[in-house]
Short mmCIF file of C-alpha atoms in Angstrom, two decimals:
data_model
loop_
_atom_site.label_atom_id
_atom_site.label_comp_id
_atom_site.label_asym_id
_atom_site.label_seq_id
_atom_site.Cartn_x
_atom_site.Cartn_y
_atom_site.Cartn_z
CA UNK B 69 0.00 0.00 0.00
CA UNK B 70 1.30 3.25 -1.09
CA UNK B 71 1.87 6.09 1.37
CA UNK B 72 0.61 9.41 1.47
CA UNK B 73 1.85 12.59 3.61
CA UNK B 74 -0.80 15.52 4.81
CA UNK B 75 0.19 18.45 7.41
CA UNK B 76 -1.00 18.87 11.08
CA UNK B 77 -4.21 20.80 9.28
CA UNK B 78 -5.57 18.10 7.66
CA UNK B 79 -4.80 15.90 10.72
CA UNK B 80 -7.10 18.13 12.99
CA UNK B 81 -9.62 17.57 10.31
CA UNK B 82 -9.53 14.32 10.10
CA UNK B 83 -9.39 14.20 14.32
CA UNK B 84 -12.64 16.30 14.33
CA UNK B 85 -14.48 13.35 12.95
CA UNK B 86 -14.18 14.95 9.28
CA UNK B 87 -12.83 12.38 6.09
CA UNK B 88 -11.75 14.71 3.62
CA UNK B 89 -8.17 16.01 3.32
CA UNK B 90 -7.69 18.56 0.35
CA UNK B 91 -5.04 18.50 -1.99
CA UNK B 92 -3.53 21.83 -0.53
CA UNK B 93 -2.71 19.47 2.40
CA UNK B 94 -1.08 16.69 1.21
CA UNK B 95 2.81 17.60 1.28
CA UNK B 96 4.14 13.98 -0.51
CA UNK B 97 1.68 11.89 -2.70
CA UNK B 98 4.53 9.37 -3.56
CA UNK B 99 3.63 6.56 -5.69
CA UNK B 100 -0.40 6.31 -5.34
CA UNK B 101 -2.23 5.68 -8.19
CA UNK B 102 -5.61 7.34 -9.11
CA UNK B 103 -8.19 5.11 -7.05
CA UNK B 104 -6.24 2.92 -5.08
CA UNK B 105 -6.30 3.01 -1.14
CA UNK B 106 -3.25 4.42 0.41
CA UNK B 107 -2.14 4.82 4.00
CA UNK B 108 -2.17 8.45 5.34
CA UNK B 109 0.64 9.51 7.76
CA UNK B 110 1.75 12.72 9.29
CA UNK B 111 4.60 14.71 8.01
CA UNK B 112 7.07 15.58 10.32
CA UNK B 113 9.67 17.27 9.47
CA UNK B 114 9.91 15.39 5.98
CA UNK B 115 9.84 11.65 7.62
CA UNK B 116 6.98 9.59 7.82
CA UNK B 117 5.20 10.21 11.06
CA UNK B 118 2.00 9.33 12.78
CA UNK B 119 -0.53 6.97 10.58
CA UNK B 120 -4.08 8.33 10.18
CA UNK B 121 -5.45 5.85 8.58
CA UNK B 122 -6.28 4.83 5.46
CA UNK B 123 -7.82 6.68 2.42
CA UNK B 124 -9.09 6.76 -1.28
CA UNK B 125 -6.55 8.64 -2.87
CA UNK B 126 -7.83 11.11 -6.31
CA UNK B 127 -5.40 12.22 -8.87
CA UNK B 128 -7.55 15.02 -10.20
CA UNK B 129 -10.33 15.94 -7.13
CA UNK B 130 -9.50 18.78 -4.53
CA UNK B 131 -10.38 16.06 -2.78
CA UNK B 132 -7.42 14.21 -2.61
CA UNK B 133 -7.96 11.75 -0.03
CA UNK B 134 -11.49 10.33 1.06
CA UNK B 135 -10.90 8.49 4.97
CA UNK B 136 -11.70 4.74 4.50
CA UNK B 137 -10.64 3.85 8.12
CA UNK B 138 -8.58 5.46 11.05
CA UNK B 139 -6.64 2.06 11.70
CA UNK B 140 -4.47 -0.01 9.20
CA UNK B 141 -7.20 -1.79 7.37
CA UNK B 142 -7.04 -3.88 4.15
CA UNK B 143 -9.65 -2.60 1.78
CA UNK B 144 -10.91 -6.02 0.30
CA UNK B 145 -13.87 -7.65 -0.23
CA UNK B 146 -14.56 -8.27 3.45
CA UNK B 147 -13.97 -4.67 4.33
CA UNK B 148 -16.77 -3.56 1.57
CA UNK B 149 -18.87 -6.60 2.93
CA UNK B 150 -18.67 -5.47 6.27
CA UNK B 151 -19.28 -1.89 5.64
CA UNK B 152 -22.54 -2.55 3.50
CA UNK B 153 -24.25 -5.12 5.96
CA UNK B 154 -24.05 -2.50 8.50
CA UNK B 155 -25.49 0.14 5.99
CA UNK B 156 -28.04 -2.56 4.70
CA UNK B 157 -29.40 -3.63 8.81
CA UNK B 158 -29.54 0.01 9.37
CA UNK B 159 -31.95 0.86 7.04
CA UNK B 160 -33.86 -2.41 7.88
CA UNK B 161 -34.49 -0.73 11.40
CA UNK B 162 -35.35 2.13 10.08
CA UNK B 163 -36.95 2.43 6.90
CA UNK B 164 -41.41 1.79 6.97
CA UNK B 165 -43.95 1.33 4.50
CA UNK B 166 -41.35 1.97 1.34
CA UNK B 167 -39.46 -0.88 -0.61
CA UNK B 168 -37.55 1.89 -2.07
CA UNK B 169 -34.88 3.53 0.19
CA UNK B 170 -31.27 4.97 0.41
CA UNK B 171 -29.13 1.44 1.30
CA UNK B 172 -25.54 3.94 1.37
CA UNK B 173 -25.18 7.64 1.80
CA UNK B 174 -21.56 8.05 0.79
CA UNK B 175 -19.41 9.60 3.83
CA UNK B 176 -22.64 9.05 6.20
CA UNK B 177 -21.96 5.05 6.22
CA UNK B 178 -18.41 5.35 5.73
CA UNK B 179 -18.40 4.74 2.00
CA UNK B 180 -17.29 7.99 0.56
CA UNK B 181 -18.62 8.45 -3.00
CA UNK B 182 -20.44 5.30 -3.12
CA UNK B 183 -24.57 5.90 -3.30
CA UNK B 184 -26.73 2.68 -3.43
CA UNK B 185 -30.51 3.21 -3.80
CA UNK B 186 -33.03 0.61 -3.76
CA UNK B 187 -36.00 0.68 -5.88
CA UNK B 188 -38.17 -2.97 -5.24
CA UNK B 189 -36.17 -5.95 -6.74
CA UNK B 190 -33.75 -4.01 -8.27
CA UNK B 191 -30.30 -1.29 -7.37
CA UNK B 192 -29.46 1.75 -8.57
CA UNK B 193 -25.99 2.59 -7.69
CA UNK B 194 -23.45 5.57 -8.20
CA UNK B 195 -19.51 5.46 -7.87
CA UNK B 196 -18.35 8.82 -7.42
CA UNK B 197 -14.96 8.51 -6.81
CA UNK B 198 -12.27 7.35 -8.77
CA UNK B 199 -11.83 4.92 -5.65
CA UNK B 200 -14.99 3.70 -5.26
CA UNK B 201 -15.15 3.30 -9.81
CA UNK B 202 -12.19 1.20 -9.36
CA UNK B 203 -13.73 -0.88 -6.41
CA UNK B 204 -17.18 -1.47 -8.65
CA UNK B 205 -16.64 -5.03 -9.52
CA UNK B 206 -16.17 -5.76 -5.80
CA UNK B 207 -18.75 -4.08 -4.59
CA UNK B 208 -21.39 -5.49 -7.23
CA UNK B 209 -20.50 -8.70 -5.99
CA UNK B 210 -20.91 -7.95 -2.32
CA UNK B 211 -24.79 -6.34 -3.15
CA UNK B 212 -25.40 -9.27 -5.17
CA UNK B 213 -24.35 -11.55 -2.22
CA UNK B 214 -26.27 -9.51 0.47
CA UNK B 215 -29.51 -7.90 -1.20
CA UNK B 216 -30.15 -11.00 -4.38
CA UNK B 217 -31.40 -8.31 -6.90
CA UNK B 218 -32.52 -8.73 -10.19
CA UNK B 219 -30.48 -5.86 -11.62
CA UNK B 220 -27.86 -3.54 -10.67
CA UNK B 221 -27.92 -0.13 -12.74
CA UNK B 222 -25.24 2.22 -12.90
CA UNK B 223 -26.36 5.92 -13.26
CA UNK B 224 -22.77 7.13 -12.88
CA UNK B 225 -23.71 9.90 -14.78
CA UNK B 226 -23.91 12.86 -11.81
CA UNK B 227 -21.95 15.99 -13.18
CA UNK B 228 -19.07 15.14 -9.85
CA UNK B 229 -17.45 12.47 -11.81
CA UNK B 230 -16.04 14.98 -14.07
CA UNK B 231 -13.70 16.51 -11.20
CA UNK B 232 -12.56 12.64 -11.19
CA UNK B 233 -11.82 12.21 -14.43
CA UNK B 234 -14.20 9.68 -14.82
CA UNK B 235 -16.81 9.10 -17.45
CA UNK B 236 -20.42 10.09 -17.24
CA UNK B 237 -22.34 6.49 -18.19
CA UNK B 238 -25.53 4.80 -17.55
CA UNK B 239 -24.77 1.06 -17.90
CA UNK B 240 -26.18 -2.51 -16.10
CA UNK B 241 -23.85 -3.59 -13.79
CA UNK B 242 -25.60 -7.18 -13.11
CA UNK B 243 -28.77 -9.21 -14.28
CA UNK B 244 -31.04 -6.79 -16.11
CA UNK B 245 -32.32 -3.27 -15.25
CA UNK B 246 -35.93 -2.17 -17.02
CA UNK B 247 -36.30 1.49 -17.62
CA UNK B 248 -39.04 1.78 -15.12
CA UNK B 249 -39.97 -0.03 -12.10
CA UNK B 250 -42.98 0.13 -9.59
CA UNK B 251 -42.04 0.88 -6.06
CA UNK B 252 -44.27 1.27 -3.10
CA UNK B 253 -44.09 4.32 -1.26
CA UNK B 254 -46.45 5.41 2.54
CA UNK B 255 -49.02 3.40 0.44
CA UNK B 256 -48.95 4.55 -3.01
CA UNK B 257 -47.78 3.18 -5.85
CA UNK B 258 -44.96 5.34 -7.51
CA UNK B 259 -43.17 4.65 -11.03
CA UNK B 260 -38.95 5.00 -10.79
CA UNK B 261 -37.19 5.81 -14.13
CA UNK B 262 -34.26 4.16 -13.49
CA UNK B 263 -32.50 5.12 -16.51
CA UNK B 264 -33.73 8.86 -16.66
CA UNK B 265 -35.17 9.75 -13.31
CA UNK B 266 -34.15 11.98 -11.28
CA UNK B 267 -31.22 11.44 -8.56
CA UNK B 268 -31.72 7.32 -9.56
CA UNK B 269 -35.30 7.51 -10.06
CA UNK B 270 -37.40 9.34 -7.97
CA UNK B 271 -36.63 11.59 -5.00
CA UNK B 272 -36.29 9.24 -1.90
CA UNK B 273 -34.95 12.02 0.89
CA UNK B 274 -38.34 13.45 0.58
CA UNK B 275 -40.25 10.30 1.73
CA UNK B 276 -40.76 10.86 5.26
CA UNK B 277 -41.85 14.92 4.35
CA UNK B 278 -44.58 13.63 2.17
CA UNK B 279 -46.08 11.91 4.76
CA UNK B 280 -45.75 15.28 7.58
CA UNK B 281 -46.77 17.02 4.47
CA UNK B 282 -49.95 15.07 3.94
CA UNK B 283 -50.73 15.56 7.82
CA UNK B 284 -50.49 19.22 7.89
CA UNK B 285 -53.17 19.00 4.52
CA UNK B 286 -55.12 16.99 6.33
CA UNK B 287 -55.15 19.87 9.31
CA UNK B 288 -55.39 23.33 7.32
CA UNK B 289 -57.88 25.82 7.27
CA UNK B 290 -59.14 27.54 4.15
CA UNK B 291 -60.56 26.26 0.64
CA UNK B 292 -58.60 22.93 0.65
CA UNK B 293 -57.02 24.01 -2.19
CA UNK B 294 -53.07 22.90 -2.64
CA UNK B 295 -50.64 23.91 -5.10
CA UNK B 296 -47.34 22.03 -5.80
CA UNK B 297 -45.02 23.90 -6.73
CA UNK B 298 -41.82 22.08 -8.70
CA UNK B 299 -43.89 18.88 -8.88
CA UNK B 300 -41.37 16.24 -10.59
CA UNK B 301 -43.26 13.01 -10.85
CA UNK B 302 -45.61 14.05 -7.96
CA UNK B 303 -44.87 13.06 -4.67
CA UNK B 304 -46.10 15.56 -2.65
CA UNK B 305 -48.97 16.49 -4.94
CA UNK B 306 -50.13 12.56 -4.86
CA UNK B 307 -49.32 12.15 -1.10
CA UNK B 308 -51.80 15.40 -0.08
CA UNK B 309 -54.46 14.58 -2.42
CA UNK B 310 -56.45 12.61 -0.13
CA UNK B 311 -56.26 15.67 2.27
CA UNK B 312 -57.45 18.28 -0.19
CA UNK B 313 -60.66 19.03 -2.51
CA UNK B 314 -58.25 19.47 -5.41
CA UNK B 315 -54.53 19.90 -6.05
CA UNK B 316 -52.76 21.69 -8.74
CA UNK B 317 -48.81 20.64 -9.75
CA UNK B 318 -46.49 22.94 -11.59
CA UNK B 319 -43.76 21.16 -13.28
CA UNK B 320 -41.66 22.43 -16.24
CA UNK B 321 -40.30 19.28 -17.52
CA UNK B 322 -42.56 17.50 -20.18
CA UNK B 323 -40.98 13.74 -19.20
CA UNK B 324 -42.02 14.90 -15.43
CA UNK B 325 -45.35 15.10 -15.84
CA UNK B 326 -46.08 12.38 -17.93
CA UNK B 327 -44.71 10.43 -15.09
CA UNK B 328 -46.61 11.98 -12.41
CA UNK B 329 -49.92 11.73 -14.33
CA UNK B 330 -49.44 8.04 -14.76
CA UNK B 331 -48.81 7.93 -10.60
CA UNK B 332 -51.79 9.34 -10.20
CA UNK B 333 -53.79 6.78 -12.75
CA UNK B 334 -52.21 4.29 -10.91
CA UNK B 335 -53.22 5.08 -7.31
CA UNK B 336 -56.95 6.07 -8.89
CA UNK B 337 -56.41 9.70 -8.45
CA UNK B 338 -58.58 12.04 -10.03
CA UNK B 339 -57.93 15.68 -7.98
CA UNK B 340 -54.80 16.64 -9.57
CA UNK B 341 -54.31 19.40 -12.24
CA UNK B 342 -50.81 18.84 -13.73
CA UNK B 343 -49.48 21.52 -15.60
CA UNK B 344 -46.04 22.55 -17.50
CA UNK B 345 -45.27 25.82 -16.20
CA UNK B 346 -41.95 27.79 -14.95
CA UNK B 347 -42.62 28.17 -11.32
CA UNK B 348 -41.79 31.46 -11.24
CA UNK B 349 -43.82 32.65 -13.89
CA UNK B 350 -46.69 30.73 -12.68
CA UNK B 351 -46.87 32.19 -9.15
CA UNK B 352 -46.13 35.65 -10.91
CA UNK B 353 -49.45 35.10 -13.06
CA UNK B 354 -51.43 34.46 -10.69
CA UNK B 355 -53.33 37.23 -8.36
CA UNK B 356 -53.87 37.03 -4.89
CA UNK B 357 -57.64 38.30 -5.64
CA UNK B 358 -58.70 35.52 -7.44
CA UNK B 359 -56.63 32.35 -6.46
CA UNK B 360 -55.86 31.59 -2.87
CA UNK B 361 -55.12 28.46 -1.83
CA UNK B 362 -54.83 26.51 2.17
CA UNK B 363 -51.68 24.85 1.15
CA UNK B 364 -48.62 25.71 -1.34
CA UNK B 365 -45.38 23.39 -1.26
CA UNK B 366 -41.81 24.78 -2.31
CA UNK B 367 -39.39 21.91 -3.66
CA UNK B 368 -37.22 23.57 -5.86
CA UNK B 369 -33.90 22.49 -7.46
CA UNK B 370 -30.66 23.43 -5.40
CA UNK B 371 -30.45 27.34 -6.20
CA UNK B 372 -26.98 27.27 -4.62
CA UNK B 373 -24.31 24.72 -5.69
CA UNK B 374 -21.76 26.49 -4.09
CA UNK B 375 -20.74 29.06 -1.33
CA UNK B 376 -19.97 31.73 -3.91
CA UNK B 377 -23.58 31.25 -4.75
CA UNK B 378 -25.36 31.35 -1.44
CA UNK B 379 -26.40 35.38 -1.76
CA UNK B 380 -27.72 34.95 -5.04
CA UNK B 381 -29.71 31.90 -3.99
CA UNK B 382 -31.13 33.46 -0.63
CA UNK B 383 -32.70 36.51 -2.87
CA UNK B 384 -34.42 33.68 -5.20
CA UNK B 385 -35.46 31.72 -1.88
CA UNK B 386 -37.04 34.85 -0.84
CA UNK B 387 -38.64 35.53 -3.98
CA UNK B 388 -40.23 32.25 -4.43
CA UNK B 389 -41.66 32.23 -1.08
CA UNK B 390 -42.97 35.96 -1.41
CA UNK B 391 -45.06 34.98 -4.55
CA UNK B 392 -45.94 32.15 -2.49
CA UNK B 393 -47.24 33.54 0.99
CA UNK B 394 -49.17 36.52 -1.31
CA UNK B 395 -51.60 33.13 -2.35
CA UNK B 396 -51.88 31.74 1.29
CA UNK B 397 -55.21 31.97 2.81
CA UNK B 398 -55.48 32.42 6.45
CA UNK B 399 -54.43 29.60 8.43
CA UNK B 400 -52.79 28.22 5.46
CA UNK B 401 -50.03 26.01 5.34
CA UNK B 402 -46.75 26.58 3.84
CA UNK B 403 -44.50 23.57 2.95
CA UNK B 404 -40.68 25.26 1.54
CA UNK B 405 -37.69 22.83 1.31
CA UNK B 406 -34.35 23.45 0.28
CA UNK B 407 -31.99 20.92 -0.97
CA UNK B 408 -29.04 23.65 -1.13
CA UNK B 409 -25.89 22.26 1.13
CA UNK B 410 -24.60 25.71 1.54
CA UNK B 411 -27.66 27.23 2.13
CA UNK B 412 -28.45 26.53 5.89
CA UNK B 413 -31.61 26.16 7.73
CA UNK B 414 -30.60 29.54 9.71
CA UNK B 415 -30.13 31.10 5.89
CA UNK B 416 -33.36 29.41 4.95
CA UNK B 417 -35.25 30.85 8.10
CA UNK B 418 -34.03 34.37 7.28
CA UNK B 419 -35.25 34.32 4.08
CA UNK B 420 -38.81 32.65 4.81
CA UNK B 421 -39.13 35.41 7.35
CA UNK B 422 -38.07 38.27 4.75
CA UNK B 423 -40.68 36.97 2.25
CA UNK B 424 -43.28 36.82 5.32
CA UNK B 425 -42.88 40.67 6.18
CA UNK B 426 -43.02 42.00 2.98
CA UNK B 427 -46.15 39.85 2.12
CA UNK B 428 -47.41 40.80 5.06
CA UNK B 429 -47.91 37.82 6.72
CA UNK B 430 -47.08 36.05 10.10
CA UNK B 431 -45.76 32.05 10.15
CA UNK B 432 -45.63 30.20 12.94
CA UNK B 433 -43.50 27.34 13.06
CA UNK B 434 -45.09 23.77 12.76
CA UNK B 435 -42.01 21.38 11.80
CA UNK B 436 -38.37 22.03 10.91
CA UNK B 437 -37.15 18.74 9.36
CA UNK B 438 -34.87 17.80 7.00
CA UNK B 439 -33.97 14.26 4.05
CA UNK B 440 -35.68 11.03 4.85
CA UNK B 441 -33.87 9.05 7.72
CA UNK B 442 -32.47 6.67 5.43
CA UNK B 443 -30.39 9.51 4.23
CA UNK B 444 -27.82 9.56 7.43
CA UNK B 445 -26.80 12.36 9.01
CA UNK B 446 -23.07 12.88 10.69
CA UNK B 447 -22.41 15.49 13.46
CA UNK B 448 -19.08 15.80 12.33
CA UNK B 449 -19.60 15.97 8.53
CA UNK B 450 -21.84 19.08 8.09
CA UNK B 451 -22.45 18.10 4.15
CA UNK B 452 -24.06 15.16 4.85
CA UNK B 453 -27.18 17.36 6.44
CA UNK B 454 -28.28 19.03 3.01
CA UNK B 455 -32.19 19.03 2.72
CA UNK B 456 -34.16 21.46 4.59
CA UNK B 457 -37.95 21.48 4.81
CA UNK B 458 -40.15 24.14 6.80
CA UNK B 459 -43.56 23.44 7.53
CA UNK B 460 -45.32 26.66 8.45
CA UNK B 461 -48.53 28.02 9.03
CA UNK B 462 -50.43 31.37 9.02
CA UNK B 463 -51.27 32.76 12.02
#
């Protein structure tokens, strides 16, 4: 195993519970190879010092080394096995009334850059990292061994795996993959495109906020009206129908809707409008004289990918929710997520409460949650918390 030396910095780091270590930290790369797992040591004074553990090492990433283990481990087939039953009896535990769940969250079960979502009989997976691409063949055969599925699908085609050199593909892995498969989800029947969908399908962090969604429907004054704002394939639109006298979901993409209309044929719902719209020219159309509605949901796409970004994407939060709360009827219900990393739930709040003064409105707090618990959350890796959902109410 090659050997790789970082300074003291990235050794605090990796102390504070943190697996990263940039490449403006590592002071001697040596001999590693793109992908392959390397020890990590301490540099003192240009000899090899303390050992830190052992990492995936990336030629091309900022990212240079992803923490595997903080002990002298061998990272074979039993180390993947082990690391993937845990994941696997965790979400076993945890995960109710859904045959489609997260199985590994990357850094939050100690598989950095590996994501393995299940979706019935069948996996979706995504490698990353050029350690975990070069560890695919392994790790195939270890889900294969512990989760007998009839397919394994690769959708490595998530924009990262350019900063790893690696190519963006969509290929079976094992057995065979259809395009679409039926999941069930809190009860309803829900279609995954497995080889377009979003994420690997369909969004799974949301699960558990469809069902607190559908509560709060269920519970709000007003005309029982919803709108659903950034609809996708429908899941919060199809989960709060049975709550409400009729729903309408705004989606821009064409393939979207065609998907969430044939969720709602399938689970014999009839009180959904879908319509292709821009969000933002939607809620700008509309006037607050002749629409109002009891409950509007917010589940946009990430408005801020990075920190640079994070002013920019606080005015559009703001924005969005203003044109929003101007439709609320008293005692109405809004639901606003954020799946923005570097926008915070503290950024979030501020600019909730912005959009509530100048529409002159006042929320009071009903639930601050965040991704579905099969989406793992580490107190010591602060990316691993990145969805954000506010459910708020009129007062």
């Amino acid at each position: 195993m090659n050997t790789v030396r970082v300074n003291r910095k990235a050794a605090d780091r990796v102390a504070s519970g943190h697996p990263w270590i940039f490449s403006s930290d590592v002071i001697d790369r040596g001999e590693a190879q793109p992908g392959e797992a390397v020890r990590v040591v301490i540099d003192k004074r240009g000899s090899e010092g303390q050992l830190l553990g052992v990492a995936h090492f990336s030629s091309t990433s900022q990212i240079t080394l992803r923490m595997l283990s903080n002990r002298a481990a061998t990272i074979d087939r039993a180390f993947f096995l082990d690391r993937l039953q845990k994941a696997i009896a965790h979400r076993e535990r945890i995960v109710e009334n859904s045959d489609a769940c997260r199985v590994v969250f990357s850094e939050a079960d100690l598989l950095p850059g590996l994501i393995v979502d299940r979706y019935g009989s069948y996996l979706a997976v995504q490698m990353l990292t050029q350690g975990m691409d070069g560890a695919k063949d392994v790790i195939v055969d270890c889900l294969n061994e512990l989760l007998k599925p009839k397919g394994i699908l690769a959708r490595n085609d998530a924009s990262v795996r350019k900063l790893e050199d690696l190519p963006r593909e969509v290929v079976t892995l094992s057995g065979e993959t259809p395009e679409r498969v039926e999941v069930q989800m809190n009860g309803l029947k829900m279609h995954a495109d497995l080889l377009r969908g979003q994420k690997t399908g369909v969004y799974l962090d949301q699960r558990e906020n469809y069902v607190a969604a559908a509560r709060w429907a269920q519970k709000a004054r007003g005309s029982g009206r919803v709108l659903d704002c950034f609809s996708s394939t429908g899941g919060f639109a199809l989960h709060v129908a049975g709550h409400a006298e009729s729903v309408e979901a705004i989606e821009s993409s064409e393939l979207a809707i065609a998907a969430a209309e044939e969720n709602a044929r399938s689970n014999g719902i009839a009180n959904i409008q879908f319509r292709q719209a821009d969000v933002f020219d939607f809620l700008s159309g509309v006037s607050p004289s002749s629409e109002r509605y009891s409950m509007i949901i917010l589940d946009p796409p990430a408005f801020a990918k990075s920190r640079r970004a994070v002013e920019g994407a606080a005015r559009g939060y703001k924005d969005i929710n203003f044109r929003a709360l101007r439709l609320l009827e008293p005692g109405g219900v809004l639901v606003t997520c954020s799946c923005s990393h570097h926008m915070g739930e503290a950024d979030l709040l501020a600019a909730v409460a912005e959009a509530a003064l100048d529409a002159g409105k006042t929320l009071r707090v009903l639930e601050r949650r965040t991704q579905a618990s099969d989406h793992p959350i580490l107190l010591t890796v602060p990316e691993t918390l990145y969805l954000k959902c506010l459910i708020l109410q009129v007062a």
